[in-house]
Amino acid sequence: MIDALRHVTHRCWVLSLGLRTLPLVAAVVLSACSSPPKGYGVSTRNLPPAATMIADPAQADTTTTAEKTRDTYLDLIRQMQTQGLWFASLAHIDAFELSYGTSPDAQLMRADALRNAGKMDEAIAIYKQMTNGPQAARAYRGLGLAAGARQDFSGAAQFFAQAQRRNPTDASILSDLAYAHMRAGQLEAAWVPIMQAAQLTPRDPRVQSNLALFYYAQGDSARAEQVLNAMANADDSTRDALRRTAQQIRARSGGAERPSDIGRSGTGSSNAIRPVTAAENGLPTSHATGALLVRRTVGASPSALQLTSEMPATHAVPRAQSLAGNATLGPVNSVEESTP
């Protein structure tokens, strides 16, 4: 009788212990179910989508860091090229591709560096490979710059036109296109792109200098001087270089037309391009400073515009030595800055 009682008591104690430990066991089981399985050969078939995409958050952090490092390296190379360190940039492009592989940006920067290092054939080969991809506008621009460096301005204009069709609002392309037309003796063809560039980037000294060249080439020195006077460091050597280039353009074009004869219809003097003030445009002086103010003359054709350049004296114009040589296309266009 006593043995039977002891047996019943022992069973009750075991049952009680089991009931007390059940929540702990259940918690362990639930915890295991809620954690993504780890280890060799674990299937992700039954994992939720988030767990399937990133089983280890540290892996995502590593990927993000690698992408940031890659982009930072590309930015560093761009800065080197902006500073004219073309040979050094080539070395770093090699190092970049060893670490991260090639990319369209790296390829175009390589072509730009080769072009500025005098390796035209190698640069052209790369540009041609890129004309069918998403970087086609930059590639065609590079081909135009290479053609201009070889004094083939008609060919350069054709390449720039291809680039402009693919990126119609890029002021650097428009300015280069206008300059190529001018150097090819096609002043009328240069009118629209140089005016577009001037309106899109009124504070860009490269564009403004090409605008001044356009006026010089037409024999309108007064308007050319007005544009240059609004810019900082437009010294005598720069003006002389622009005048010499304008003389070459006029000789090639067989005599330039006056500004009032280009881009308009009719002969009335009210249709001529003339400077206007900020007040005439209805703008406060503070808003107009640094901008190229543009408006239409009453009764003029759509392309007959009035211009005034009211720019702060903060943009330096490159010296005359940067205006010469086969490595540059325009007097102060963006040839030296090959990155977008």
CSV table of C-alpha atoms in Angstrom, one decimal:
chain,number,residue,atom,x,y,z
A,1,MET,CA,0.0,0.0,0.0
A,2,ILE,CA,2.8,2.4,0.9
A,3,ASP,CA,4.7,1.4,-2.3
A,4,ALA,CA,1.6,2.2,-4.4
A,5,LEU,CA,1.2,5.6,-2.7
A,6,ARG,CA,4.9,6.4,-3.4
A,7,HIS,CA,4.5,5.5,-7.1
A,8,VAL,CA,1.5,7.8,-7.5
A,9,THR,CA,3.3,10.6,-5.7
A,10,HIS,CA,6.4,10.3,-8.0
A,11,ARG,CA,4.2,10.4,-11.1
A,12,CYS,CA,2.5,13.5,-9.9
A,13,TRP,CA,5.9,15.2,-9.2
A,14,VAL,CA,7.2,14.3,-12.7
A,15,LEU,CA,4.0,15.7,-14.3
A,16,SER,CA,4.2,18.9,-12.3
A,17,LEU,CA,7.9,19.3,-13.3
A,18,GLY,CA,6.9,18.8,-16.9
A,19,LEU,CA,4.2,21.4,-16.8
A,20,ARG,CA,6.6,23.9,-15.2
A,21,THR,CA,9.3,23.4,-17.9
A,22,LEU,CA,6.9,23.4,-20.8
A,23,PRO,CA,6.9,27.2,-21.4
A,24,LEU,CA,10.7,27.2,-21.4
A,25,VAL,CA,10.8,24.4,-24.0
A,26,ALA,CA,8.2,26.1,-26.1
A,27,ALA,CA,10.1,29.4,-25.9
A,28,VAL,CA,13.3,27.7,-27.1
A,29,VAL,CA,11.4,26.0,-30.0
A,30,LEU,CA,9.7,29.3,-31.0
A,31,SER,CA,13.1,31.1,-30.8
A,32,ALA,CA,14.6,28.6,-33.1
A,33,CYS,CA,11.7,28.9,-35.6
A,34,SER,CA,12.0,32.7,-35.6
A,35,SER,CA,15.8,32.7,-36.3
A,36,PRO,CA,17.1,32.2,-39.9
A,37,PRO,CA,18.9,28.9,-40.1
A,38,LYS,CA,22.6,29.1,-40.5
A,39,GLY,CA,25.2,26.6,-41.5
A,40,TYR,CA,26.4,24.6,-44.4
A,41,GLY,CA,23.7,23.3,-46.8
A,42,VAL,CA,20.8,25.2,-45.2
A,43,SER,CA,18.0,25.7,-47.7
A,44,THR,CA,16.3,29.1,-48.0
A,45,ARG,CA,13.2,27.6,-49.6
A,46,ASN,CA,11.0,28.2,-46.5
A,47,LEU,CA,12.5,31.5,-45.4
A,48,PRO,CA,10.5,34.7,-45.7
A,49,PRO,CA,11.5,37.0,-48.6
A,50,ALA,CA,13.4,39.4,-46.3
A,51,ALA,CA,15.5,36.6,-44.9
A,52,THR,CA,16.2,35.2,-48.4
A,53,MET,CA,17.5,38.6,-49.6
A,54,ILE,CA,19.8,39.3,-46.7
A,55,ALA,CA,20.5,36.4,-44.5
A,56,ASP,CA,23.4,38.3,-42.9
A,57,PRO,CA,23.0,42.1,-42.3
A,58,ALA,CA,26.8,42.3,-42.2
A,59,GLN,CA,26.9,41.2,-45.8
A,60,ALA,CA,24.7,44.1,-46.8
A,61,ASP,CA,26.8,46.6,-44.9
A,62,THR,CA,29.9,45.3,-46.7
A,63,THR,CA,28.3,45.6,-50.1
A,64,THR,CA,27.2,49.2,-49.4
A,65,THR,CA,30.7,50.1,-48.2
A,66,ALA,CA,32.3,48.6,-51.3
A,67,GLU,CA,30.0,50.6,-53.5
A,68,LYS,CA,30.7,53.8,-51.7
A,69,THR,CA,34.4,53.2,-51.9
A,70,ARG,CA,34.1,52.5,-55.6
A,71,ASP,CA,32.2,55.7,-56.3
A,72,THR,CA,34.6,57.7,-54.1
A,73,TYR,CA,37.5,56.4,-56.1
A,74,LEU,CA,35.8,57.5,-59.4
A,75,ASP,CA,35.2,61.0,-57.9
A,76,LEU,CA,38.9,61.2,-57.0
A,77,ILE,CA,39.9,60.4,-60.6
A,78,ARG,CA,37.4,63.0,-61.9
A,79,GLN,CA,39.0,65.6,-59.6
A,80,MET,CA,42.5,64.7,-60.9
A,81,GLN,CA,41.3,65.2,-64.5
A,82,THR,CA,39.7,68.5,-63.6
A,83,GLN,CA,43.1,69.6,-62.4
A,84,GLY,CA,44.8,68.5,-65.6
A,85,LEU,CA,46.5,65.5,-64.0
A,86,TRP,CA,45.9,63.3,-67.0
A,87,PHE,CA,48.9,60.9,-66.7
A,88,ALA,CA,48.3,60.4,-62.9
A,89,SER,CA,44.6,59.7,-63.6
A,90,LEU,CA,45.6,57.0,-66.1
A,91,ALA,CA,47.6,55.2,-63.4
A,92,HIS,CA,44.6,55.5,-61.0
A,93,ILE,CA,42.2,54.2,-63.6
A,94,ASP,CA,44.4,51.1,-64.0
A,95,ALA,CA,44.3,50.7,-60.2
A,96,PHE,CA,40.6,51.2,-60.1
A,97,GLU,CA,39.9,48.5,-62.7
A,98,LEU,CA,42.2,46.0,-60.9
A,99,SER,CA,40.1,46.4,-57.8
A,100,TYR,CA,36.6,46.9,-59.2
A,101,GLY,CA,36.7,45.9,-62.8
A,102,THR,CA,35.9,48.2,-65.8
A,103,SER,CA,32.8,50.5,-66.1
A,104,PRO,CA,31.5,53.0,-68.6
A,105,ASP,CA,32.6,55.9,-66.5
A,106,ALA,CA,36.1,54.6,-66.1
A,107,GLN,CA,36.4,53.8,-69.8
A,108,LEU,CA,35.3,57.3,-70.8
A,109,MET,CA,37.7,58.9,-68.3
A,110,ARG,CA,40.5,56.7,-69.8
A,111,ALA,CA,39.6,58.0,-73.2
A,112,ASP,CA,39.6,61.6,-72.0
A,113,ALA,CA,43.0,61.1,-70.4
A,114,LEU,CA,44.5,59.4,-73.5
A,115,ARG,CA,43.2,62.3,-75.7
A,116,ASN,CA,44.7,64.9,-73.4
A,117,ALA,CA,47.9,62.9,-73.2
A,118,GLY,CA,48.2,63.0,-77.0
A,119,LYS,CA,47.2,59.4,-77.6
A,120,MET,CA,44.4,60.3,-80.0
A,121,ASP,CA,44.0,57.0,-81.8
A,122,GLU,CA,43.7,55.0,-78.6
A,123,ALA,CA,41.2,57.6,-77.3
A,124,ILE,CA,39.1,57.5,-80.5
A,125,ALA,CA,38.9,53.7,-80.4
A,126,ILE,CA,37.4,53.8,-76.9
A,127,TYR,CA,35.0,56.6,-77.8
A,128,LYS,CA,33.7,54.7,-80.8
A,129,GLN,CA,33.0,51.6,-78.6
A,130,MET,CA,30.8,53.8,-76.4
A,131,THR,CA,28.6,55.4,-79.0
A,132,ASN,CA,25.8,52.8,-78.8
A,133,GLY,CA,25.4,52.8,-75.0
A,134,PRO,CA,24.0,55.0,-72.3
A,135,GLN,CA,27.2,57.2,-72.5
A,136,ALA,CA,26.8,57.9,-76.2
A,137,ALA,CA,26.5,61.7,-75.8
A,138,ARG,CA,29.8,61.8,-73.9
A,139,ALA,CA,31.4,59.5,-76.4
A,140,TYR,CA,30.4,61.6,-79.4
A,141,ARG,CA,31.5,64.7,-77.6
A,142,GLY,CA,34.9,63.1,-77.1
A,143,LEU,CA,35.1,62.3,-80.8
A,144,GLY,CA,34.3,65.9,-81.5
A,145,LEU,CA,37.0,67.1,-79.2
A,146,ALA,CA,39.5,64.7,-80.8
A,147,ALA,CA,38.5,66.0,-84.3
A,148,GLY,CA,38.9,69.6,-83.2
A,149,ALA,CA,42.3,68.9,-81.7
A,150,ARG,CA,43.3,67.8,-85.2
A,151,GLN,CA,41.8,71.0,-86.7
A,152,ASP,CA,39.0,69.0,-88.4
A,153,PHE,CA,36.3,71.5,-87.3
A,154,SER,CA,33.7,70.3,-89.9
A,155,GLY,CA,34.0,66.8,-88.6
A,156,ALA,CA,34.0,68.0,-85.0
A,157,ALA,CA,30.7,69.8,-85.7
A,158,GLN,CA,29.2,66.6,-86.9
A,159,PHE,CA,30.2,64.7,-83.8
A,160,PHE,CA,29.0,67.5,-81.5
A,161,ALA,CA,25.7,67.5,-83.4
A,162,GLN,CA,25.3,63.8,-82.6
A,163,ALA,CA,26.1,64.5,-79.0
A,164,GLN,CA,23.6,67.3,-78.8
A,165,ARG,CA,20.8,65.1,-80.2
A,166,ARG,CA,21.4,62.7,-77.3
A,167,ASN,CA,21.8,65.4,-74.7
A,168,PRO,CA,20.0,68.6,-75.9
A,169,THR,CA,20.5,70.7,-72.8
A,170,ASP,CA,24.2,70.2,-72.1
A,171,ALA,CA,25.6,73.7,-72.4
A,172,SER,CA,29.2,72.4,-72.8
A,173,ILE,CA,28.2,70.4,-75.9
A,174,LEU,CA,26.3,73.4,-77.3
A,175,SER,CA,29.2,75.7,-76.8
A,176,ASP,CA,31.6,73.3,-78.4
A,177,LEU,CA,29.2,72.8,-81.3
A,178,ALA,CA,29.0,76.6,-81.8
A,179,TYR,CA,32.8,76.9,-81.7
A,180,ALA,CA,33.3,74.1,-84.2
A,181,HIS,CA,30.8,75.8,-86.6
A,182,MET,CA,32.6,79.1,-86.2
A,183,ARG,CA,36.0,77.6,-86.9
A,184,ALA,CA,34.5,75.9,-89.9
A,185,GLY,CA,33.3,79.3,-91.2
A,186,GLN,CA,29.7,78.6,-90.5
A,187,LEU,CA,28.7,81.6,-88.4
A,188,GLU,CA,25.0,81.3,-89.1
A,189,ALA,CA,25.0,77.7,-87.9
A,190,ALA,CA,26.8,78.8,-84.7
A,191,TRP,CA,24.1,81.3,-83.8
A,192,VAL,CA,21.5,79.0,-82.2
A,193,PRO,CA,23.8,76.7,-80.2
A,194,ILE,CA,25.8,79.6,-78.7
A,195,MET,CA,22.7,81.4,-77.7
A,196,GLN,CA,21.3,78.3,-76.2
A,197,ALA,CA,24.5,77.7,-74.2
A,198,ALA,CA,24.5,81.3,-73.1
A,199,GLN,CA,21.0,81.1,-71.7
A,200,LEU,CA,21.4,77.7,-70.1
A,201,THR,CA,24.7,78.6,-68.3
A,202,PRO,CA,24.8,82.4,-68.1
A,203,ARG,CA,27.6,82.3,-65.5
A,204,ASP,CA,30.0,80.0,-67.4
A,205,PRO,CA,33.0,82.0,-68.5
A,206,ARG,CA,33.8,79.4,-71.2
A,207,VAL,CA,30.4,79.9,-72.8
A,208,GLN,CA,30.6,83.7,-72.4
A,209,SER,CA,34.0,83.8,-74.1
A,210,ASN,CA,32.7,81.8,-77.0
A,211,LEU,CA,29.8,84.2,-77.2
A,212,ALA,CA,32.3,87.1,-77.3
A,213,LEU,CA,34.2,85.3,-80.1
A,214,PHE,CA,30.9,85.0,-82.0
A,215,TYR,CA,30.5,88.8,-81.8
A,216,TYR,CA,34.1,89.4,-82.7
A,217,ALA,CA,33.8,87.2,-85.7
A,218,GLN,CA,30.8,89.2,-87.0
A,219,GLY,CA,32.7,92.4,-86.6
A,220,ASP,CA,30.7,93.6,-83.6
A,221,SER,CA,33.6,94.4,-81.3
A,222,ALA,CA,31.5,96.6,-79.0
A,223,ARG,CA,29.2,93.8,-78.0
A,224,ALA,CA,32.1,91.4,-77.7
A,225,GLU,CA,33.8,93.8,-75.3
A,226,GLN,CA,30.7,94.2,-73.3
A,227,VAL,CA,30.5,90.5,-72.7
A,228,LEU,CA,34.2,90.3,-71.7
A,229,ASN,CA,34.0,93.4,-69.5
A,230,ALA,CA,31.5,91.6,-67.4
A,231,MET,CA,33.9,88.8,-66.7
A,232,ALA,CA,36.9,88.8,-64.3
A,233,ASN,CA,40.4,88.6,-65.6
A,234,ALA,CA,39.5,89.0,-69.2
A,235,ASP,CA,42.9,90.6,-69.8
A,236,ASP,CA,44.5,92.0,-72.9
A,237,SER,CA,46.1,88.7,-73.8
A,238,THR,CA,42.8,86.9,-73.7
A,239,ARG,CA,41.1,89.6,-75.8
A,240,ASP,CA,44.0,89.5,-78.3
A,241,ALA,CA,43.7,85.7,-78.6
A,242,LEU,CA,40.0,86.0,-79.3
A,243,ARG,CA,40.5,88.7,-81.9
A,244,ARG,CA,43.1,86.6,-83.7
A,245,THR,CA,40.8,83.6,-83.7
A,246,ALA,CA,37.9,85.8,-85.0
A,247,GLN,CA,40.1,87.0,-87.8
A,248,GLN,CA,40.7,83.4,-88.9
A,249,ILE,CA,37.0,82.7,-88.7
A,250,ARG,CA,36.2,85.8,-90.8
A,251,ALA,CA,38.8,84.8,-93.4
A,252,ARG,CA,37.4,81.3,-93.7
A,253,SER,CA,33.8,82.4,-93.9
A,254,GLY,CA,34.5,85.0,-96.5
A,255,GLY,CA,33.3,87.9,-94.4
A,256,ALA,CA,31.0,87.7,-91.5
A,257,GLU,CA,27.5,89.1,-91.2
A,258,ARG,CA,26.6,91.7,-88.6
A,259,PRO,CA,24.7,90.3,-85.6
A,260,SER,CA,21.5,92.0,-86.7
A,261,ASP,CA,21.6,90.0,-90.0
A,262,ILE,CA,21.8,86.6,-88.3
A,263,GLY,CA,18.9,84.8,-86.8
A,264,ARG,CA,16.2,87.3,-87.7
A,265,SER,CA,13.9,88.4,-90.5
A,266,GLY,CA,13.2,92.0,-91.6
A,267,THR,CA,15.5,95.0,-91.6
A,268,GLY,CA,14.0,97.3,-89.1
A,269,SER,CA,16.4,98.6,-86.4
A,270,SER,CA,14.0,97.5,-83.7
A,271,ASN,CA,14.9,93.9,-84.5
A,272,ALA,CA,18.6,94.3,-83.8
A,273,ILE,CA,20.1,92.7,-80.7
A,274,ARG,CA,20.9,95.2,-78.0
A,275,PRO,CA,21.8,95.1,-74.3
A,276,VAL,CA,19.0,95.6,-71.8
A,277,THR,CA,19.2,96.4,-68.1
A,278,ALA,CA,17.8,94.4,-65.3
A,279,ALA,CA,15.2,97.1,-64.7
A,280,GLU,CA,14.0,96.8,-68.3
A,281,ASN,CA,13.5,93.1,-67.7
A,282,GLY,CA,11.4,93.8,-64.6
A,283,LEU,CA,14.0,92.2,-62.3
A,284,PRO,CA,15.6,93.6,-59.2
A,285,THR,CA,19.3,94.1,-59.6
A,286,SER,CA,20.0,91.5,-56.8
A,287,HIS,CA,18.2,88.9,-58.9
A,288,ALA,CA,19.8,89.9,-62.1
A,289,THR,CA,23.4,89.8,-60.9
A,290,GLY,CA,25.3,86.9,-62.3
A,291,ALA,CA,22.7,86.1,-65.0
A,292,LEU,CA,22.6,86.7,-68.7
A,293,LEU,CA,19.3,88.5,-69.1
A,294,VAL,CA,17.4,87.6,-72.2
A,295,ARG,CA,14.1,88.8,-73.7
A,296,ARG,CA,12.6,89.1,-77.1
A,297,THR,CA,12.4,92.4,-79.0
A,298,VAL,CA,8.9,93.3,-79.9
A,299,GLY,CA,8.2,92.4,-83.5
A,300,ALA,CA,11.4,90.4,-83.8
A,301,SER,CA,11.7,86.8,-85.0
A,302,PRO,CA,12.0,84.1,-82.2
A,303,SER,CA,15.7,84.0,-82.4
A,304,ALA,CA,16.2,87.8,-82.3
A,305,LEU,CA,17.1,88.3,-78.6
A,306,GLN,CA,18.3,91.1,-76.5
A,307,LEU,CA,21.2,90.3,-74.2
A,308,THR,CA,22.9,91.8,-71.3
A,309,SER,CA,25.6,90.1,-69.2
A,310,GLU,CA,25.5,91.3,-65.6
A,311,MET,CA,27.9,88.8,-64.0
A,312,PRO,CA,29.8,89.2,-60.8
A,313,ALA,CA,33.6,89.5,-61.2
A,314,THR,CA,34.3,86.0,-59.8
A,315,HIS,CA,35.0,83.8,-62.8
A,316,ALA,CA,38.5,83.9,-64.2
A,317,VAL,CA,39.1,83.6,-67.9
A,318,PRO,CA,41.9,81.2,-68.8
A,319,ARG,CA,45.1,83.0,-70.0
A,320,ALA,CA,46.1,83.2,-73.6
A,321,GLN,CA,48.4,80.2,-73.3
A,322,SER,CA,45.4,78.0,-72.6
A,323,LEU,CA,43.7,79.2,-75.8
A,324,ALA,CA,46.3,77.9,-78.2
A,325,GLY,CA,47.5,74.4,-79.2
A,326,ASN,CA,45.9,71.4,-80.7
A,327,ALA,CA,44.8,70.0,-77.4
A,328,THR,CA,42.1,72.7,-77.1
A,329,LEU,CA,39.1,73.1,-79.3
A,330,GLY,CA,37.7,76.5,-78.3
A,331,PRO,CA,39.2,79.6,-76.7
A,332,VAL,CA,37.7,78.8,-73.3
A,333,ASN,CA,35.4,75.9,-73.9
A,334,SER,CA,35.3,72.8,-71.7
A,335,VAL,CA,38.0,70.9,-73.5
A,336,GLU,CA,40.1,70.7,-70.4
A,337,GLU,CA,37.1,69.5,-68.3
A,338,SER,CA,36.3,66.2,-70.0
A,339,THR,CA,34.0,64.9,-67.3
A,340,PRO,CA,30.2,65.9,-67.2
